[in-house]
PDB file of C-alpha atoms in Angstrom:
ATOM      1  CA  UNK A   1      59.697 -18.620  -7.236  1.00 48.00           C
ATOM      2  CA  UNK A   2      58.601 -16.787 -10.011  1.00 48.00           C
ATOM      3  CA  UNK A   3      55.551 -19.249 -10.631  1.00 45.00           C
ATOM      4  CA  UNK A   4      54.270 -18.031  -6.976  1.00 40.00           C
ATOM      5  CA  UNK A   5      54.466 -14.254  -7.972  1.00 43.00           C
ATOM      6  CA  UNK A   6      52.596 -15.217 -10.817  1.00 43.00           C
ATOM      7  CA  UNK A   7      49.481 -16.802  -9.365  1.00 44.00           C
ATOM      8  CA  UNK A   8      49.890 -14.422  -6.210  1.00 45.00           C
ATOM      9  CA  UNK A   9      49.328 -11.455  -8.796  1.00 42.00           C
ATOM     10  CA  UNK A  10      47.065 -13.500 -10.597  1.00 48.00           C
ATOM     11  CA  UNK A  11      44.915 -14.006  -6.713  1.00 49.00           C
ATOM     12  CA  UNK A  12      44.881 -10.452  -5.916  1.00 43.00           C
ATOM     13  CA  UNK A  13      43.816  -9.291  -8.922  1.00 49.00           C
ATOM     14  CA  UNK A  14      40.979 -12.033  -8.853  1.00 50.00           C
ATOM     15  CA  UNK A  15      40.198 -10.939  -5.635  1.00 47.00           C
ATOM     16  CA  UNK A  16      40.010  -7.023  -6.406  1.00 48.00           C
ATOM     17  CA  UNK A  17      36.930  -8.224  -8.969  1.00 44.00           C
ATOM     18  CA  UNK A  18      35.397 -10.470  -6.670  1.00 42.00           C
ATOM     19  CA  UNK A  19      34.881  -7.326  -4.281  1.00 43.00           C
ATOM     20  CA  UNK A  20      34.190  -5.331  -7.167  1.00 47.00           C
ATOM     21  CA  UNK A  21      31.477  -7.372  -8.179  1.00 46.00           C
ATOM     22  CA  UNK A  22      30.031  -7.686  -4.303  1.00 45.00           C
ATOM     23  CA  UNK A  23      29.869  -3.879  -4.130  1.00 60.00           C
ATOM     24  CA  UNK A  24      26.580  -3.524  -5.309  1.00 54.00           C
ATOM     25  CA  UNK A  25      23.748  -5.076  -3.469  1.00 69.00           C
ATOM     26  CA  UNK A  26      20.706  -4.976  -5.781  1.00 80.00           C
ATOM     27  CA  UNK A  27      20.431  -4.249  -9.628  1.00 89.00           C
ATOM     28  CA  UNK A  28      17.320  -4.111 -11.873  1.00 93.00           C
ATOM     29  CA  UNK A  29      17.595  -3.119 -15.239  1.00 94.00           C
ATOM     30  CA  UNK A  30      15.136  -0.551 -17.130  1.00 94.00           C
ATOM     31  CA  UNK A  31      13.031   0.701 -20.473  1.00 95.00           C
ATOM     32  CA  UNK A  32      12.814   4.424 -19.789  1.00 95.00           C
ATOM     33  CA  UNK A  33      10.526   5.920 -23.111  1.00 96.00           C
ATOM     34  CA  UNK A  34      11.198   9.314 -22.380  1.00 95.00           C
ATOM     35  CA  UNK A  35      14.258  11.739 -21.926  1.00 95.00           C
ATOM     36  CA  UNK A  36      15.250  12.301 -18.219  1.00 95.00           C
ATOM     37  CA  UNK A  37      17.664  13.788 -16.206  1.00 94.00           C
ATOM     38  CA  UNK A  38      19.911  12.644 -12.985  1.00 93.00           C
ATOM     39  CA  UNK A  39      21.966  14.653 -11.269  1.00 87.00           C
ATOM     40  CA  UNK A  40      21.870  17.975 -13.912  1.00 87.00           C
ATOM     41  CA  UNK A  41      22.759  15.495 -16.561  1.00 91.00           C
ATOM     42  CA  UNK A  42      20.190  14.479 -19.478  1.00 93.00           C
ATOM     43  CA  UNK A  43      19.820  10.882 -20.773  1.00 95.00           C
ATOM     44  CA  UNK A  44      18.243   9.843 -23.797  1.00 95.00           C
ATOM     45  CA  UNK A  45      15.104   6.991 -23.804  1.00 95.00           C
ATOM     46  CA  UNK A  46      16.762   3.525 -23.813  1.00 95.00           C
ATOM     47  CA  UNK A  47      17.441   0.866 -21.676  1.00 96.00           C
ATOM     48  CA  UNK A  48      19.605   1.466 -18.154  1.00 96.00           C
ATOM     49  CA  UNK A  49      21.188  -0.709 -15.779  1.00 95.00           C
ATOM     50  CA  UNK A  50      20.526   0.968 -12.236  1.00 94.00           C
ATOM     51  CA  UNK A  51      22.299  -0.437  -8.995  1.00 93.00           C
ATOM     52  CA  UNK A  52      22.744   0.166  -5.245  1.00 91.00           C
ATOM     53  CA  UNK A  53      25.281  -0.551  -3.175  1.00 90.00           C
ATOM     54  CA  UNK A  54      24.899  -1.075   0.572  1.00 85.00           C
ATOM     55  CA  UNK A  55      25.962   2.183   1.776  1.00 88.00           C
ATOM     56  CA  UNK A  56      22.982   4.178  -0.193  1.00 90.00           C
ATOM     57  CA  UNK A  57      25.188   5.114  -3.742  1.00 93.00           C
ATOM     58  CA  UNK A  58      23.005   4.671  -6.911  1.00 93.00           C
ATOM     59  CA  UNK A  59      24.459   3.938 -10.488  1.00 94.00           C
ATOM     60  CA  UNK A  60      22.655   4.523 -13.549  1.00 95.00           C
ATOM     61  CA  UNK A  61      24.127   3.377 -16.635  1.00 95.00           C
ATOM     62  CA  UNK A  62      23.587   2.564 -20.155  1.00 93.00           C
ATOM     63  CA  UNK A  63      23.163   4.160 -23.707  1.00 87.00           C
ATOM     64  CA  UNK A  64      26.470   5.263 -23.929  1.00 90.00           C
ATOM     65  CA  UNK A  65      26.110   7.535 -20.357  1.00 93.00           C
ATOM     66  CA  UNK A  66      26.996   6.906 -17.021  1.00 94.00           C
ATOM     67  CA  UNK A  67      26.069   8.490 -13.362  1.00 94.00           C
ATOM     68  CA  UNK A  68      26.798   7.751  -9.878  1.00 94.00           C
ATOM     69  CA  UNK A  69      24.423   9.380  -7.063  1.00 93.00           C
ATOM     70  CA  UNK A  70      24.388   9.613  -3.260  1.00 92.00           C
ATOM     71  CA  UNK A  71      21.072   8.536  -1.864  1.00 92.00           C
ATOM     72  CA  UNK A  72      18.769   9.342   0.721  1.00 91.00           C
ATOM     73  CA  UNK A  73      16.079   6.652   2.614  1.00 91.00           C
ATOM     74  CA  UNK A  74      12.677   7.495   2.244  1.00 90.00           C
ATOM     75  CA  UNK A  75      10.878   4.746   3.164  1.00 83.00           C
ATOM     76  CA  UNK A  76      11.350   0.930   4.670  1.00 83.00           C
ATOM     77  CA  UNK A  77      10.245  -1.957   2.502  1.00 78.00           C
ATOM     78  CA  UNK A  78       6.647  -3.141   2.491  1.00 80.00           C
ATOM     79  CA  UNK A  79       5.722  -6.326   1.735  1.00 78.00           C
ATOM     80  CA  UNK A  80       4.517  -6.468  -2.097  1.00 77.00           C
ATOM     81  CA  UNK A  81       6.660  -3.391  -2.617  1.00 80.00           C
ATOM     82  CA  UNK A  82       8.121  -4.033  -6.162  1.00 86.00           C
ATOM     83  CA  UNK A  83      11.027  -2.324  -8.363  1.00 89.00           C
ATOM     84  CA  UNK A  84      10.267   1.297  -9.800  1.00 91.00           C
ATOM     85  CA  UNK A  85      11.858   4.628 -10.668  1.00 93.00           C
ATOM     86  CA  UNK A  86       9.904   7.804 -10.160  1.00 93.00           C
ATOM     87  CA  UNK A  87      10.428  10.563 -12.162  1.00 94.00           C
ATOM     88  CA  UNK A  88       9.405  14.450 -11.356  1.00 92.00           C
ATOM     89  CA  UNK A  89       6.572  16.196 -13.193  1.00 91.00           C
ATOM     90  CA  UNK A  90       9.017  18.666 -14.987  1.00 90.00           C
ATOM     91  CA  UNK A  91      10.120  19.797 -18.263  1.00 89.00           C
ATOM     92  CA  UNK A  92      13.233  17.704 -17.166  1.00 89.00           C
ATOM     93  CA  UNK A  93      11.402  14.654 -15.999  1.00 93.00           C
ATOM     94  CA  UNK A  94      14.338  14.500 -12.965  1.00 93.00           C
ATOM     95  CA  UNK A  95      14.892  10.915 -11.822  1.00 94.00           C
ATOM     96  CA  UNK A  96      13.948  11.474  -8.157  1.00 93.00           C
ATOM     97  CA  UNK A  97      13.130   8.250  -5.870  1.00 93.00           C
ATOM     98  CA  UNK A  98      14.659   4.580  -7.379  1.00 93.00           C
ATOM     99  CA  UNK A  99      12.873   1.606  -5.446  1.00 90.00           C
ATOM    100  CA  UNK A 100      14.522  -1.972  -5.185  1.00 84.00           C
ATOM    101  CA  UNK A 101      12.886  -4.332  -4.626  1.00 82.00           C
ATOM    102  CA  UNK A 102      12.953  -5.830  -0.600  1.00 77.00           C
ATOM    103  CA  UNK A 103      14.879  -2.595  -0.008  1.00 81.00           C
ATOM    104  CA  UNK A 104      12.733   0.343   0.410  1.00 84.00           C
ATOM    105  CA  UNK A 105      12.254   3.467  -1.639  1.00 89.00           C
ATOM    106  CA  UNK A 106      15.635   5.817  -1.912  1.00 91.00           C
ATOM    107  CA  UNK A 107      15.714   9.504  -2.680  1.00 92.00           C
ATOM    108  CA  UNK A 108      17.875  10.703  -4.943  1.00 90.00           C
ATOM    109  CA  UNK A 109      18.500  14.793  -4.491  1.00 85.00           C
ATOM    110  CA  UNK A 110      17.590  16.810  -7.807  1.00 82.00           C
ATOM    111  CA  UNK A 111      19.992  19.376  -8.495  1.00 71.00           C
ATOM    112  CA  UNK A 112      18.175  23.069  -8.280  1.00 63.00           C
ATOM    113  CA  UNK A 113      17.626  24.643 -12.110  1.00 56.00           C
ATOM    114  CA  UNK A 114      19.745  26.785 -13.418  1.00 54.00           C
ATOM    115  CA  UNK A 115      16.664  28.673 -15.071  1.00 54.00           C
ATOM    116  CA  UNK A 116      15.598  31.872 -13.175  1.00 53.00           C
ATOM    117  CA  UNK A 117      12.253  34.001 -13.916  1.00 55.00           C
ATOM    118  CA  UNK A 118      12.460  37.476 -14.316  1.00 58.00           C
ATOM    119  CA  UNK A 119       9.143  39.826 -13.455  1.00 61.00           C
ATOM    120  CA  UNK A 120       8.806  43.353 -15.874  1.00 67.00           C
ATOM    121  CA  UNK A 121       6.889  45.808 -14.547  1.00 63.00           C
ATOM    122  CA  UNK A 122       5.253  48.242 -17.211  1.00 64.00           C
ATOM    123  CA  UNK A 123       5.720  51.996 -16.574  1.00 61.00           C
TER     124      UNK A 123
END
């Protein structure tokens, strides 16, 4: 009997990875050259893993870092439509749109600055 509560153990925790694993539904892996930031937090240049699962979350993840985003659609695939990242023109170079390929283009929401600009009047 305590053979069976071995392997069952042994099949459910098998089974936990196998779902694991299935989560995600596309992956691509990246050289970014340049610093960049997702989500408010900064990543060094280096090579990322990024990855989608089906219901829209986005995981970036390498060079010691880690984030998880929420997604938005932007756009439905088009044939010839190939694997990117785009980055905003800023002095953060925000990771804003990741595109998989056969899956479309997916937004990824920047978080607003934390900067704020002052105006002085002279007297």
């Amino acid at each position: 009997m305590k053979m069976f509560k071995t392997f069952g153990l042994m099949a459910v925790i098998a089974s936990g990875s196998l779902v694991e694993a299935s989560e995600y539904s596309h992956s691509m892996r990246v050289n970014v050259p340049f610093a960049f930031a997702v989500d408010g937090q900064h990543f060094a240049p280096g090579e990322y893993d990024v990855r989608e699962t089906a219901s829209g979350v986005i995981t970036l993840q390498g060079e010691g870092k880690a984030v998880a985003v929420i997604s938005i659609p932007l756009a439905s695939p088009k044939a010839g439509d190939v694997s990117s990242l785009r980055f905003r023109n800023n002095a953060a170079r925000d990771l804003e749109a990741v595109a998989l390929e056969g899956e479309g283009r997916r937004g990824i929401p920047v978080r607003a600055s934390g900067e704020r600009k002052l105006t002085f009047a002279a007297k």
